[in-house]
Coordinates of C-alpha atoms in Angstrom, one line a residue:
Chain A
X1 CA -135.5 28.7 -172.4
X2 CA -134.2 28.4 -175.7
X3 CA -130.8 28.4 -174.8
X4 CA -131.0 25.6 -173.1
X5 CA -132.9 23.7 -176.1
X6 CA -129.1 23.0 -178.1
X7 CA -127.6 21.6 -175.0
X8 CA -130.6 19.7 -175.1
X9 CA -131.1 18.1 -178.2
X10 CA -127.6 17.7 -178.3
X11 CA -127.2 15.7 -175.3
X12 CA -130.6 13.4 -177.2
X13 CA -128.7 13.0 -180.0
X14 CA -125.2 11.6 -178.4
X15 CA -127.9 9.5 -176.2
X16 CA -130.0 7.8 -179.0
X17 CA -126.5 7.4 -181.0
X18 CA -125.2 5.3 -177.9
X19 CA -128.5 3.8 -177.5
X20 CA -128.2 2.3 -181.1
X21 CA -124.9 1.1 -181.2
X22 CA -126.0 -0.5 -177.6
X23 CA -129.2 -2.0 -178.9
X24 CA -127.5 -4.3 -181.6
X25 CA -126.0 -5.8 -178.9
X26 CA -129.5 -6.3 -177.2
X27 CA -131.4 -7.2 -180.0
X28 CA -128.4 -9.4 -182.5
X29 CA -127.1 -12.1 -183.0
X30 CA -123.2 -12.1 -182.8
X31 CA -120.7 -13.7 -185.2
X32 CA -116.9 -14.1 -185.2
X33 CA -115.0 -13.3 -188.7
X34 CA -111.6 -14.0 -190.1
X35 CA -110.1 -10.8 -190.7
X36 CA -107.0 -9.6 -192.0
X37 CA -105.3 -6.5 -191.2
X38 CA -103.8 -3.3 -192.5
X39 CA -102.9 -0.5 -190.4
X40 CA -102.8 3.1 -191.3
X41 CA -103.5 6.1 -188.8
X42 CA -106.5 8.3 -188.5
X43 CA -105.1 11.8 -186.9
X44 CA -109.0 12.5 -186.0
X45 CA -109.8 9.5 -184.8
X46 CA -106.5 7.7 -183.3
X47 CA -105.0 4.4 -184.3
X48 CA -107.5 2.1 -185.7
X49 CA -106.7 -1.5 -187.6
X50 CA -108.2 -1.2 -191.5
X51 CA -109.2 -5.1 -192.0
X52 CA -110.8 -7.4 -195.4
X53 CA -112.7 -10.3 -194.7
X54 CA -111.1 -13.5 -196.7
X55 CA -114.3 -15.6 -195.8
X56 CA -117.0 -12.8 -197.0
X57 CA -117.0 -13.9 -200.7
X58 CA -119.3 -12.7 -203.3
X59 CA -120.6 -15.6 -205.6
X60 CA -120.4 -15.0 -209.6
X61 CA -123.1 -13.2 -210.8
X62 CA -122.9 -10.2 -208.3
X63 CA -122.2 -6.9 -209.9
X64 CA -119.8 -4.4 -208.2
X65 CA -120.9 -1.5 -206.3
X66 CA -123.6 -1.5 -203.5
X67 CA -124.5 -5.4 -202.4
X68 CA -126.8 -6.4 -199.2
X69 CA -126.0 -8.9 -197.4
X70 CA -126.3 -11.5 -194.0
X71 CA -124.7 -13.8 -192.5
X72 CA -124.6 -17.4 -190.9
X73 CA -122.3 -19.4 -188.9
X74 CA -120.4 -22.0 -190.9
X75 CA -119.0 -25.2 -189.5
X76 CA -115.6 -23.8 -188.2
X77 CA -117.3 -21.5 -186.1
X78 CA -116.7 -18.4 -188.4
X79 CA -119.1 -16.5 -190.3
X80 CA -119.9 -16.7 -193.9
X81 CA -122.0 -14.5 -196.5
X82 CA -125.9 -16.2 -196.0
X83 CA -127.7 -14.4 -198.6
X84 CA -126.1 -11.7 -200.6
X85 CA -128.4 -9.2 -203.2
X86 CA -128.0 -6.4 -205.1
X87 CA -130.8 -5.1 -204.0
X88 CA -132.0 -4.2 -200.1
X89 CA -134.2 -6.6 -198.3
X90 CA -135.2 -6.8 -194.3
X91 CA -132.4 -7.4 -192.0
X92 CA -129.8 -7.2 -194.5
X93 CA -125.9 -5.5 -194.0
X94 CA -125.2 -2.5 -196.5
X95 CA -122.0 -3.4 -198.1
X96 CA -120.6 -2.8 -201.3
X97 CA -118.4 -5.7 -203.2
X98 CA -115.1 -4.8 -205.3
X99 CA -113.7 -7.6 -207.2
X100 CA -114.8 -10.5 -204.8
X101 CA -114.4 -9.3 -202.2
X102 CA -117.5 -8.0 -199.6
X103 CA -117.1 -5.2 -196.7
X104 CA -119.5 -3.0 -194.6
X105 CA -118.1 0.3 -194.1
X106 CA -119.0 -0.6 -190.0
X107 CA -116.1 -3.7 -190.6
X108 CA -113.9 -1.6 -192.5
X109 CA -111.9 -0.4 -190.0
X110 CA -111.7 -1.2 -185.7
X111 CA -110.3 1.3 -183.6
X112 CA -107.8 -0.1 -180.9
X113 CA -105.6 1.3 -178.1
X114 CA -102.8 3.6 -178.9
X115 CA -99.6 1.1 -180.1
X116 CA -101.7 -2.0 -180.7
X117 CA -101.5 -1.5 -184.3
X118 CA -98.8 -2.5 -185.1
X119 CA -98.9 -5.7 -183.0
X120 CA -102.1 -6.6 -184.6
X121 CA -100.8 -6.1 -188.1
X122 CA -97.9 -8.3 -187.3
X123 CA -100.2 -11.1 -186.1
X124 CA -101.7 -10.8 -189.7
X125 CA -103.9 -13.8 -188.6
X126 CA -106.9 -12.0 -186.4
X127 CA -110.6 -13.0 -185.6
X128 CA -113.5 -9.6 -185.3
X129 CA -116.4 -10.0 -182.9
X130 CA -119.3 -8.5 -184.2
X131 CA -123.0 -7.9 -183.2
X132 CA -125.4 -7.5 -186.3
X133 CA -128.8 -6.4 -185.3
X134 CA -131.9 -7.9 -187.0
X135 CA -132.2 -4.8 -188.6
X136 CA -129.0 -5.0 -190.3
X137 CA -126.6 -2.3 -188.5
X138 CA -123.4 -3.7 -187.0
X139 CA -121.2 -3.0 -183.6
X140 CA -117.9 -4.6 -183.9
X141 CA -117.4 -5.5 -180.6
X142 CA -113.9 -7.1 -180.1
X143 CA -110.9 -7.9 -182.2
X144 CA -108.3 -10.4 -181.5
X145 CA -105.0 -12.6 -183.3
X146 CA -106.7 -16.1 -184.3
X147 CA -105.7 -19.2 -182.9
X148 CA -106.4 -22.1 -185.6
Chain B
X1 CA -106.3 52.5 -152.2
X2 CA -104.8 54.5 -154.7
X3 CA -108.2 56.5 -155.1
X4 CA -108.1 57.7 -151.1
X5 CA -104.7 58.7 -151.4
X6 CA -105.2 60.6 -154.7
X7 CA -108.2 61.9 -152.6
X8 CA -105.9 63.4 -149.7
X9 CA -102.8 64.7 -151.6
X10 CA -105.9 66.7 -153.8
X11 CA -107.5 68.3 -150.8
X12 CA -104.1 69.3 -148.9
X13 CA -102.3 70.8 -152.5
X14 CA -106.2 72.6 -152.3
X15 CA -107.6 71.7 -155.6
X16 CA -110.7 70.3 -153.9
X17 CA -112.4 71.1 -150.8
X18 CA -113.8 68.6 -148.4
X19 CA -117.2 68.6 -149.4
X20 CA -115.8 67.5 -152.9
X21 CA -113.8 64.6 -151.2
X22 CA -116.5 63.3 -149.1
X23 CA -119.2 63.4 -152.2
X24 CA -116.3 61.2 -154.0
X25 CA -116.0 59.4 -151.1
X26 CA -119.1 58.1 -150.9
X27 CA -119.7 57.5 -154.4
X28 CA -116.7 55.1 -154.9
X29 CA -117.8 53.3 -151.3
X30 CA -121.2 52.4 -153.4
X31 CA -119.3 50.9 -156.3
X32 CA -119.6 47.3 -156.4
X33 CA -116.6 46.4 -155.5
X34 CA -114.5 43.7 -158.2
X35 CA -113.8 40.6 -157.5
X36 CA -110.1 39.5 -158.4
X37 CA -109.7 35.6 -158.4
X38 CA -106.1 35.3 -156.3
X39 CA -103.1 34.6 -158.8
X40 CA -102.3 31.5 -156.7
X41 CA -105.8 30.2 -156.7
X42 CA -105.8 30.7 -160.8
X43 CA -102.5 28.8 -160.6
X44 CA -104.0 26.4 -158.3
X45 CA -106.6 25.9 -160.3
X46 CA -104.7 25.2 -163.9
X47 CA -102.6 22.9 -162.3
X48 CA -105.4 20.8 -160.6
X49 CA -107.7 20.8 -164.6
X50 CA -103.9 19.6 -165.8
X51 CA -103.9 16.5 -163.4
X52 CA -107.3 16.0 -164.1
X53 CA -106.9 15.9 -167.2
X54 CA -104.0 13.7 -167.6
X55 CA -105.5 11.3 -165.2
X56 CA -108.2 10.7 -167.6
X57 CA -106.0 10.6 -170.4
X58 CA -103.9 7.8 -168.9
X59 CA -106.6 6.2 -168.2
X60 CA -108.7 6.2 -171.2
X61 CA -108.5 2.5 -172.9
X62 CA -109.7 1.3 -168.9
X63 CA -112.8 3.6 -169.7
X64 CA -115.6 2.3 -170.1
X65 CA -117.0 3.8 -173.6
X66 CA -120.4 5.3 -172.0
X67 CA -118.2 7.1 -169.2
X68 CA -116.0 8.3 -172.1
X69 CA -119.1 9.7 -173.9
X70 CA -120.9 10.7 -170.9
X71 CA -117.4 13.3 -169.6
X72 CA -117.5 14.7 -173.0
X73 CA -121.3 15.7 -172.8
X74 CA -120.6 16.5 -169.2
X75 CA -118.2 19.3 -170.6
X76 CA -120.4 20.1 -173.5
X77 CA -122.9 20.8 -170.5
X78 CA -120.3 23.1 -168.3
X79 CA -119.6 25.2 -171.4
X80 CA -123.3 26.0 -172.3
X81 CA -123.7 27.0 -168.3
X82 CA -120.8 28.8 -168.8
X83 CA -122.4 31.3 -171.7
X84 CA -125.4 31.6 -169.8
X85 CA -123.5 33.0 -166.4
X86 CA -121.2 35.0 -168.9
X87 CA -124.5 36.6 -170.6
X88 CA -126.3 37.2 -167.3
X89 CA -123.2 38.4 -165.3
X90 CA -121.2 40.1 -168.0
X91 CA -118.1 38.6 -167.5
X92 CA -116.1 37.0 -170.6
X93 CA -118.0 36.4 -174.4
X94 CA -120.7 33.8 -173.8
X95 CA -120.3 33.4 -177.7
X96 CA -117.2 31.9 -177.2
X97 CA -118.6 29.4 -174.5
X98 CA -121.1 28.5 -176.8
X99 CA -118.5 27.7 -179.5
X100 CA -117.0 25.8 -177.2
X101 CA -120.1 23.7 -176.4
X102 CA -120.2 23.1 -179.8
X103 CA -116.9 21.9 -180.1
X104 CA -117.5 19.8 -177.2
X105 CA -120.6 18.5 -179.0
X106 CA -118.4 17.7 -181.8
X107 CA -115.8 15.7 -179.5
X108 CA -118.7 14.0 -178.1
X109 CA -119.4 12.4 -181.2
X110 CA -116.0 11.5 -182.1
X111 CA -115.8 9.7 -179.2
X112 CA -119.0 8.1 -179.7
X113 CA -117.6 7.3 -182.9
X114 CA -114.7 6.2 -181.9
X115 CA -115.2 4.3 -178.6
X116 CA -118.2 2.5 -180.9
X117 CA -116.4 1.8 -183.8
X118 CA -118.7 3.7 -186.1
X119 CA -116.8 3.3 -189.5
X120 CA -115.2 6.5 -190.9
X121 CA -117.0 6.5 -194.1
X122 CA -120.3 7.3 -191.9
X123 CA -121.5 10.6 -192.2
X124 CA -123.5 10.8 -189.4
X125 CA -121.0 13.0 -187.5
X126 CA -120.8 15.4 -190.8
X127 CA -124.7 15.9 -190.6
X128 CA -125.3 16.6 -187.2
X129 CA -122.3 19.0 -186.8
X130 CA -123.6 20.8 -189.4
X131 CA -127.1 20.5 -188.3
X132 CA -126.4 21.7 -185.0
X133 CA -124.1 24.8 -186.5
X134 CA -127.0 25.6 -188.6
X135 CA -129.6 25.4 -185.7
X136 CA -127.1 27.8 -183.1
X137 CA -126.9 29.7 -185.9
X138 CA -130.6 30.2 -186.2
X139 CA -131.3 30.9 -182.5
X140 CA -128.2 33.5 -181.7
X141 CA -127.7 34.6 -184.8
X142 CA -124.1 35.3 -185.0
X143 CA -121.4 35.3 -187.5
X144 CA -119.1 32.8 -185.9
X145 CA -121.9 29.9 -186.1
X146 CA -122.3 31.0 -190.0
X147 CA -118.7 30.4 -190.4
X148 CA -118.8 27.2 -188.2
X149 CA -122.1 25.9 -190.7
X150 CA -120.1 26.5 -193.7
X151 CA -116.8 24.6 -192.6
X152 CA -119.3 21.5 -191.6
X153 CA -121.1 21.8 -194.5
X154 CA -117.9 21.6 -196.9
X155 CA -117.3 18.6 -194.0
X156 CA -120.4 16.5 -195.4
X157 CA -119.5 17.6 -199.2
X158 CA -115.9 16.0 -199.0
X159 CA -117.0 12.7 -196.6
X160 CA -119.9 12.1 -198.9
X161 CA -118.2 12.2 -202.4
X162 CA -116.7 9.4 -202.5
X163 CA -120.1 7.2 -202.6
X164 CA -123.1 10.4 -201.8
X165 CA -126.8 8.7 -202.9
X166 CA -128.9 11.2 -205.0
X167 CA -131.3 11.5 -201.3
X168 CA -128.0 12.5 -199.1
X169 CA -127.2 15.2 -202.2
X170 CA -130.8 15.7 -202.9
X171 CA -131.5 16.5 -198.4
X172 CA -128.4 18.4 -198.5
X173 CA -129.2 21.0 -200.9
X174 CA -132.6 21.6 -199.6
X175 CA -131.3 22.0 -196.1
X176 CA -128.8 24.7 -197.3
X177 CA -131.2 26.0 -199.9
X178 CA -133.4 26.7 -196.7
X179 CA -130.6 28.4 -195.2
X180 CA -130.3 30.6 -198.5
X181 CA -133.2 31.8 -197.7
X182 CA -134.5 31.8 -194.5
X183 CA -131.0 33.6 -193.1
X184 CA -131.8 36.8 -194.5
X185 CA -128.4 37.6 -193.5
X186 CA -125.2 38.4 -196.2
X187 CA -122.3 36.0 -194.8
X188 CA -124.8 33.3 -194.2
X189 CA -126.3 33.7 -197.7
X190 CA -122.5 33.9 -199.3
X191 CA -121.7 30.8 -197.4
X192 CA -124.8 28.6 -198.2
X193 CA -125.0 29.8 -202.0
X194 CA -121.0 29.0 -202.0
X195 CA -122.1 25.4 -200.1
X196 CA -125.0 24.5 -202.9
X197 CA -122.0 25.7 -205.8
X198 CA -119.9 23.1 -204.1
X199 CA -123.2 20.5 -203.9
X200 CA -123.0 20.8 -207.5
X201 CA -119.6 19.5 -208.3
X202 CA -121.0 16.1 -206.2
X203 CA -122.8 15.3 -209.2
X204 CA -119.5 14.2 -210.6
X205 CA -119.4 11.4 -207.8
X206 CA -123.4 10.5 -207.9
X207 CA -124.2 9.9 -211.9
X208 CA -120.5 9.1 -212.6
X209 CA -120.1 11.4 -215.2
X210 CA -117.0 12.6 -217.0
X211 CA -118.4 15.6 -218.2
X212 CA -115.7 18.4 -217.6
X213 CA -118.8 21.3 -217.9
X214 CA -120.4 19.8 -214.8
X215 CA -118.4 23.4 -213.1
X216 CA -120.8 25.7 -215.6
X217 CA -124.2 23.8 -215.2
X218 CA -123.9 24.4 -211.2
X219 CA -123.4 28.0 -211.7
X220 CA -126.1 27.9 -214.5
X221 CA -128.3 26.2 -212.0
X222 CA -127.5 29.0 -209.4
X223 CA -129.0 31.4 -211.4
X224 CA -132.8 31.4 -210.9
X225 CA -131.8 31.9 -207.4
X226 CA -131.8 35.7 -208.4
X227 CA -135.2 35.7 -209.4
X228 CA -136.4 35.2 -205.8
X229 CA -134.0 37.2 -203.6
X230 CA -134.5 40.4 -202.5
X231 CA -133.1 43.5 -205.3
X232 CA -130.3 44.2 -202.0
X233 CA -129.0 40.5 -201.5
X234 CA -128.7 40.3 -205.6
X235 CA -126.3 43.4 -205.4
X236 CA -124.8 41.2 -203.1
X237 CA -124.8 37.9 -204.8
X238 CA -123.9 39.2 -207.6
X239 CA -120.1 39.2 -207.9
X240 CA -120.1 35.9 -206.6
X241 CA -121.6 34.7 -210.2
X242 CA -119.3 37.0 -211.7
X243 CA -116.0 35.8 -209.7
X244 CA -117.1 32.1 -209.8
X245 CA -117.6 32.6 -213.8
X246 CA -114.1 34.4 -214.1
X247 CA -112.4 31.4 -212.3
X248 CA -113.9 29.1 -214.1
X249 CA -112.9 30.1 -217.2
X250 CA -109.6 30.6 -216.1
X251 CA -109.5 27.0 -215.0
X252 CA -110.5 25.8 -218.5
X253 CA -108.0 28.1 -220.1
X254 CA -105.2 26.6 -218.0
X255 CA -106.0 23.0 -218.2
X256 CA -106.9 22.8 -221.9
X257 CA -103.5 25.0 -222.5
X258 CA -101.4 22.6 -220.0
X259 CA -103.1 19.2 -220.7
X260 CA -105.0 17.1 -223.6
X261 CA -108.1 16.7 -221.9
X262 CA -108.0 12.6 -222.4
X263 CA -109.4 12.3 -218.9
X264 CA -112.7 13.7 -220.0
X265 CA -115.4 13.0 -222.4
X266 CA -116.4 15.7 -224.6
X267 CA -119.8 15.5 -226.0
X268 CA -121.1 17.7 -228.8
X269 CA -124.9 17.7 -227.9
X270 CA -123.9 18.6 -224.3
X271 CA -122.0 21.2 -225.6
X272 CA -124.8 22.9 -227.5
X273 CA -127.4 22.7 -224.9
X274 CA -124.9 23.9 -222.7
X275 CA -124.8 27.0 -225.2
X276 CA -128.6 27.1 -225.7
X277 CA -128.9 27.6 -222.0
X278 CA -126.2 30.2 -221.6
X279 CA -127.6 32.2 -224.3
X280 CA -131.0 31.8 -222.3
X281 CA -129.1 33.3 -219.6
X282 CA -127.7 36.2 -221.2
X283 CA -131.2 36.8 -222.3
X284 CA -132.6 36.4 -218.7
X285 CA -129.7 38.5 -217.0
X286 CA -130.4 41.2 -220.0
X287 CA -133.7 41.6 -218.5
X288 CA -133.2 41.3 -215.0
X289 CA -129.8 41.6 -214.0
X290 CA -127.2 43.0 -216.5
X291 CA -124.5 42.8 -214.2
X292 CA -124.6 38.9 -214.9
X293 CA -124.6 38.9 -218.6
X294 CA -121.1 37.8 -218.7
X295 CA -122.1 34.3 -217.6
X296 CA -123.6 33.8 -220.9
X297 CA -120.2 33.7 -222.6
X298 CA -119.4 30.5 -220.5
X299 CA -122.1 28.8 -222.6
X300 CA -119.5 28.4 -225.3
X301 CA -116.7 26.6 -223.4
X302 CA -118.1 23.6 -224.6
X303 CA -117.1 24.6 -228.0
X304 CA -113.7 25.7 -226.6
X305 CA -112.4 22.8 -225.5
X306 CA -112.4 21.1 -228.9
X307 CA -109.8 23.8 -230.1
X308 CA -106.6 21.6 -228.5
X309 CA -104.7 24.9 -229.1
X310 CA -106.7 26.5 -226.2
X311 CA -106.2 29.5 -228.3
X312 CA -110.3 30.1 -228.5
X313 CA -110.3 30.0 -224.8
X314 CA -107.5 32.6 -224.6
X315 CA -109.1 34.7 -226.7
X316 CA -112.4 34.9 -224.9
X317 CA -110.9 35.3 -222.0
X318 CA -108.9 38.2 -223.0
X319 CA -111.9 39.6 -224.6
X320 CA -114.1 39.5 -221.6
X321 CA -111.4 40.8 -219.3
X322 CA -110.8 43.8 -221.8
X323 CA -114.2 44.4 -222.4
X324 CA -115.7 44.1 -218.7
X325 CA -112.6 46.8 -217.7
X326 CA -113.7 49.1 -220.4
X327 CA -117.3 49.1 -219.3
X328 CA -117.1 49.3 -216.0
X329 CA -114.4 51.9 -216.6
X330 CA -117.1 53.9 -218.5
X331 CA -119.8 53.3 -216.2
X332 CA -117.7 54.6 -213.3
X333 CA -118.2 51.1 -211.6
X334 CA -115.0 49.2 -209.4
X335 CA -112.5 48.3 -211.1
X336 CA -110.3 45.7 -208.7
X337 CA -112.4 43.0 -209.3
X338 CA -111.8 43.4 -213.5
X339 CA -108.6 44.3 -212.9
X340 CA -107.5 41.3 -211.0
X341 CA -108.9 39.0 -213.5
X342 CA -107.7 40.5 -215.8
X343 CA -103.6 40.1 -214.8
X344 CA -104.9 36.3 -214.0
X345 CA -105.6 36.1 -217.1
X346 CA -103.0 37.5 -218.9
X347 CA -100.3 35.5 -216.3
X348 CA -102.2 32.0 -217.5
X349 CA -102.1 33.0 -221.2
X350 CA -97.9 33.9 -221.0
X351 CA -97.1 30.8 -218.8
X352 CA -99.0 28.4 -220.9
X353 CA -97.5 30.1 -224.4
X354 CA -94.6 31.0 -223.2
X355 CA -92.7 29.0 -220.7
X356 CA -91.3 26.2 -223.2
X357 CA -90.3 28.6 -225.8
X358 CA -88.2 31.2 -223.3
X359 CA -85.2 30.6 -221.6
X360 CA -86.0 30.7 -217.6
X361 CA -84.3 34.6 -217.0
X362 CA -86.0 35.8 -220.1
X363 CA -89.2 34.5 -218.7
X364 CA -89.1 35.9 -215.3
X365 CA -87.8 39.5 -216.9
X366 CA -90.9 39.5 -219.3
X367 CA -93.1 38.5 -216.6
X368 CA -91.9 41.5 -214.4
X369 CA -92.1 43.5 -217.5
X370 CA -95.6 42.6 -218.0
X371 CA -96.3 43.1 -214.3
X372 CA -94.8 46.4 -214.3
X373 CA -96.5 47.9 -217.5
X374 CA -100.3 46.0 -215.9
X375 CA -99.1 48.4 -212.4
X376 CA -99.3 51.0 -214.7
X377 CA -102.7 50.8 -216.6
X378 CA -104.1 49.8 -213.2
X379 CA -102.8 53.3 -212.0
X380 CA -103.7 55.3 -214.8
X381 CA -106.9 53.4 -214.5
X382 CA -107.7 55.0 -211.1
X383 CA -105.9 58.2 -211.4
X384 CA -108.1 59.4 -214.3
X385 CA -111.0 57.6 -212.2
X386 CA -110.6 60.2 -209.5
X387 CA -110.5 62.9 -211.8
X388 CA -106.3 64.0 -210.5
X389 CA -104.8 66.5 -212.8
X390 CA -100.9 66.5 -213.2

């Protein structure tokens, strides 16, 4: 029987991975973020869109290097930084902050279809769907020019 | 078939007789008989996994992402099927099915990964490669899966140094620690002690440190490990200190030659606790396990580096090389291994004193000089090794 048991626990482990990224979805609450690309090419992974967040700010008094963070809706419709710590509390998005400027290593980058690239990096002005799970973990969900 | 007609032109030339042909006769009727796949239905067959294939392919952004997953896993599944049938009716290697289910594993979660958008700085995929490399290794046992654990471990080691946390580092080197030692196997306990040597250098990224000795303190660190293994893996083990410590020294030669250091800090009191502890191994490997005494003259590179000359390092490194030749020489031990360190080192030592001061042909005819007459000790070496009288 145990040569069947790898297979197995394999096939657990791809399952509760796509479970998780599924549940945020379930369980979050979804935001929409200004986003800005840059586009390199990932030979493992395919084409994917590297992005910064102009609206994810870190106030004055955050050091740089690990940061937690949430967010909240502002009055645009796009989401802001909430509550930002240095250190972890419930619910909260592992991030780090360089010089003002927040990202989760889930929002770093956003894989897209083979020769969209390059058509999103021209648009320069995009939006990111995301779900963020009231645990903390993140699903980008869609990515799209913005319309203002 | 060819056998029956073999059969006949035997009996009527008379080197049989017909009992002979009928015994043979029925003995080949009994054989199970082989199965040949057509050379059409192979081609048939190619051609159809090709259009398969590409249909999915052209297909793939209209996927939906659990479907891409779930064909992945499906294949994972049809290569793990695949070993067992091989195993059971002894057709093919089932080890290289089961590689392949691996691999398919692997695919399964770059898919994941990528259908998902799991960021790329994740190690997640890392881990449970090597995880899973480490666990086929532990239930079949073979060399392939030890080779397979040591390329995912380096895997984690090169995604995690950019920002590893002292519990990734800390998990990592107790899971290869208990691959050390529960493997009781050579390559996989060369592989995992050459996987925590490697953990070592992480340290760099974890305390941010600028300490250019953190190279010595791993292998330092990797020497209790010869208290607990068994006196055959330490034969084993042991050139590995011994090759690790030659490079590294080498390394320092050539950088302190070719450079000024000013990317590093050099601390004093590091430097003699550094020494304090390589003379505590030279005491300990006196005891135990001369063969590693050597390391204990790496204790001292801290000093070394001060001198911007690099002329100490040179020195020592001639010395050693000199030295461990001679000894192993007289104790009728292998030479190679001292001999090839030995040309390193005298090739690092002539290009970092000599390749501003020489004109480029003189430089290249000294160096084949100096290769030709090193061909010659090395020959000498092992001609009065074996004892040959001209």
């Amino acid at each position: 029987m145990k040569k069947w048991l790898m297979p197995a626990l394999q096939t657990v482990f791809v399952g509760l991975l796509v479970v998780s990224f599924y549940a945020t979805s379930w369980f979050g609450e979804q935001y929409v973020l200004r986003a800005e690309p840059y586009d390199p090419f990932d030979p493992f992974y395919g084409e994917y869109v590297m992005l910064q967040y102009p609206d994810l700010d870190a106030p004055a008094g955050i050091r740089d290097g690990t940061i937690y963070f949430t967010l909240t809706e502002a009055d645009d419709g796009y989401a802001v930084i909430d509550r930002i710590e240095e250190r972890p509390f419930f619910g909260a998005i592992n991030g780090y902050k360089y010089d003002r400027r927040v990202v989760a290593p889930q929002l770093e980058n956003f894989y897209v279809e083979q020769g969209r690239g390059p058509e999103l990096e021209a648009a320069v002005d995009l939006e990111v769907t995301i779900d963020v799970a009231p645990w903390g973990s993140i699903r980008p969900v869609s990515i799209a020019p913005r319309e203002e | 078939m060819e056998w029956d007609r073999k059969l006949a032109q035997w009996r009527s030339e008379g080197l049989i007789d017909q009992e002979a042909v009928e015994r043979i006769q029925a003995f080949e009727t009994r054989q199970p008989k082989k199965r040949k796949l057509p050379l059409l239905l192979i081609i048939g067959l190619i051609f159809f996994a090709l259009a398969v294939f590409s249909f999915i392919a052209a297909n793939w952004q209209a996927i939906p992402p659990i479907a891409k997953v779930g064909m992945v896993v499906l294949l994972m599944w049809i290569f793990y099927v695949l070993a067992h049938f091989s195993e059971k009716k002894h057709f093919g290697h089932p080890i290289i099915f089961r590689i392949l289910g691996y691999t398919m594993f692997g695919a399964s979660l770059v898919v994941a990964g990528q259908a998902f958008h799991l960021g790329t700085s994740s190690s997640i995929v890392p881990w449970a490669l090597f995880i899973a490399a480490l666990a086929h290794f532990f239930t079949w046992r073979h060399t392939a899966f030890t080779i397979i654990s040591f390329i995912s471990g380096i895997s984690i080691l090169s995604a995690a140094a950019p920002g590893v946390g002292f519990i990734e580092w800390g998990l990592f080197i107790a899971v290869t620690l208990a691959w050390f030692f529960l493997s009781k196997d050579g390559p996989a306990m060369i592989f995992s002690w050459l996987l925590l040597l490697g953990s070592g250098f992480l340290v760099w990224s974890i305390w941010d440190i600028d300490s250019p000795l953190v190279p010595i303190w791993t292998l330092f660190a990797l020497v209790p490990l010869m208290l607990i293994v068994p006196k055959d893996k330490q034969k084993l083990l042991a050139p590995l200190y011994l090759i690790t410590g030659g490079i590294q020294l080498v390394t320092f030669l050539a950088i302190r030659g070719e450079s000024d250091m000013r990317f590093v800090e050099l601390n004093m009191i590091e430097s003699v606790i550094l020494a304090v502890v390589g003379a505590g191994i030279f005491v300990l490997a006196f005891f135990r396990f001369r063969s590693l005494m050597w390391l204990g003259v790496l204790g001292f590179v801290g000093f070394m580096l001060y001198d911007e000359t690099a002329i100490a390092l040179a020195i020592v490194a001639e010395l050693t090389a000199l030295a461990y030749l001679i000894i192993a020489q007289r104790q009728d031990k292998p030479l190679a291994m001292g001999f090839v360190y030995f040309i390193v080192v005298q090739f690092v030592i002539y290009v970092i004193y000599a390749w501003e001061r020489l004109d480029m042909s003189l430089f290249f005819l000294i160096g084949a000089i100096l290769l030709f007459v090193l061909s010659g000790i090395a020959w000498w070496l092992n001609r009065k090794k074996e004892g040959a009288v001209s």
